[in-house]
């Protein structure tokens, strides 16, 4: 049986850690925040020596944080580092090459499904790395993911996640704009969403995000605006390296960056709906 550890016990990490703990695979977990450690709800058998496991899963903001953590770490031959972040494929490749010299394997396993998916073990993983390594860690991946897609060599998973997120977040902002116009026209927003879901404009945003997290009044999509801005900054960098196109990517990034600049970085991103008109006006004014 393989042993696992999780580094990063935030909204996504704690659900992943709990799933592995319940399966008897988790031996260690760590978060720099004592509150996150205390609130993770893990069994007493789990300790904090998170680099002692066969498979070390990082659920931190980006590959840069993983590289810092592993800079002077005593890794051992045969360990597998699983990078569950949203990061740039160039950073993935650089880290993979560095730890390969210590006999360690690296898999970029970018995820989608949100915190609810992490809690339920129903994430979708977009993976880059060697097929035999992914097969070797499958018992752990099976506990946290409902679907896995091996996209290619190291970096391919992160490339796919940037494509996924630039589409998802751009669609979210477009939906916010459209429903803001519906509201201004005197239309009932709940009814407008029902119409979208009955037609060809439906998406995860209209079918799940708006009804569950916004129209319900919950206003809790379980992620910060700063996280979306970081993802779109990476997507813009990625698109530029590919020589575009990047029109929607760059516009969405500018909207999110403006929200962060206005001090809303720590705000749950569900509130972007109420900010949409002001943000678009701010971008338009900057262009005029």
Tab-separated table of N, CA and C in Angstrom, residues 13 20 27 31 41 51 100 108 125 138 145 153 173 188-189 191 194 202 220 222 233 257 261 274 277:
chain	number	residue	atom	x	y	z
A	13	UNK	N	-7.463	21.510	-0.325
A	13	UNK	CA	-6.560	20.555	0.286
A	13	UNK	C	-7.162	19.758	1.415
A	20	UNK	N	-8.196	10.898	1.511
A	20	UNK	CA	-7.067	9.972	1.637
A	20	UNK	C	-6.989	9.392	3.049
A	27	UNK	N	-0.666	9.535	5.772
A	27	UNK	CA	0.185	9.412	6.957
A	27	UNK	C	0.626	10.768	7.479
A	31	UNK	N	0.081	22.346	6.914
A	31	UNK	CA	-0.274	23.671	6.417
A	31	UNK	C	0.425	24.683	7.314
A	41	UNK	N	-9.765	18.289	10.350
A	41	UNK	CA	-10.584	17.130	10.690
A	41	UNK	C	-9.964	15.804	10.337
A	51	UNK	N	6.916	15.202	4.109
A	51	UNK	CA	7.766	14.715	3.019
A	51	UNK	C	8.210	13.267	3.230
A	100	UNK	N	14.155	15.313	-10.595
A	100	UNK	CA	14.534	14.041	-11.236
A	100	UNK	C	15.960	13.657	-10.875
A	108	UNK	N	2.145	16.743	-12.927
A	108	UNK	CA	1.265	17.893	-12.781
A	108	UNK	C	-0.157	17.392	-12.987
A	125	UNK	N	-9.108	15.472	-12.964
A	125	UNK	CA	-7.687	15.798	-13.024
A	125	UNK	C	-7.212	15.840	-14.464
A	138	UNK	N	-2.181	5.465	-8.862
A	138	UNK	CA	-3.622	5.397	-9.101
A	138	UNK	C	-4.438	5.123	-7.834
A	145	UNK	N	-10.442	11.644	-7.194
A	145	UNK	CA	-10.909	12.071	-8.521
A	145	UNK	C	-11.888	11.070	-9.114
A	153	UNK	N	3.128	14.677	-21.705
A	153	UNK	CA	4.294	14.763	-20.815
A	153	UNK	C	4.128	15.852	-19.763
A	173	UNK	N	-17.630	35.788	-16.432
A	173	UNK	CA	-17.743	37.246	-16.544
A	173	UNK	C	-18.752	37.636	-17.621
A	188	UNK	N	-36.572	39.377	-14.399
A	188	UNK	CA	-36.257	38.617	-13.192
A	188	UNK	C	-35.027	37.745	-13.471
A	189	UNK	N	-33.981	37.889	-12.670
A	189	UNK	CA	-32.723	37.188	-12.947
A	189	UNK	C	-32.888	35.678	-12.807
A	191	UNK	N	-35.519	33.944	-13.465
A	191	UNK	CA	-36.188	33.486	-14.691
A	191	UNK	C	-35.244	33.534	-15.880
A	194	UNK	N	-33.168	30.510	-15.853
A	194	UNK	CA	-33.955	29.361	-16.318
A	194	UNK	C	-33.994	29.325	-17.842
A	202	UNK	N	-26.595	27.718	-22.043
A	202	UNK	CA	-26.376	27.077	-20.746
A	202	UNK	C	-24.913	26.635	-20.601
A	220	UNK	N	-21.167	32.199	-1.860
A	220	UNK	CA	-20.006	31.442	-1.389
A	220	UNK	C	-19.610	30.414	-2.428
A	222	UNK	N	-16.525	29.590	-2.714
A	222	UNK	CA	-15.393	28.957	-2.036
A	222	UNK	C	-14.066	29.182	-2.761
A	233	UNK	N	-3.793	35.585	-15.139
A	233	UNK	CA	-2.463	36.128	-15.422
A	233	UNK	C	-1.583	35.041	-16.040
A	257	UNK	N	-8.109	41.823	-12.506
A	257	UNK	CA	-7.017	42.624	-11.940
A	257	UNK	C	-7.552	43.939	-11.385
A	261	UNK	N	-7.224	45.325	-7.659
A	261	UNK	CA	-6.676	46.660	-7.413
A	261	UNK	C	-7.617	47.504	-6.560
A	274	UNK	N	-22.224	41.303	-8.764
A	274	UNK	CA	-22.662	42.651	-8.412
A	274	UNK	C	-21.644	43.716	-8.799
A	277	UNK	N	-20.852	45.488	-13.706
A	277	UNK	CA	-21.041	46.746	-14.416
A	277	UNK	C	-19.949	47.754	-14.112
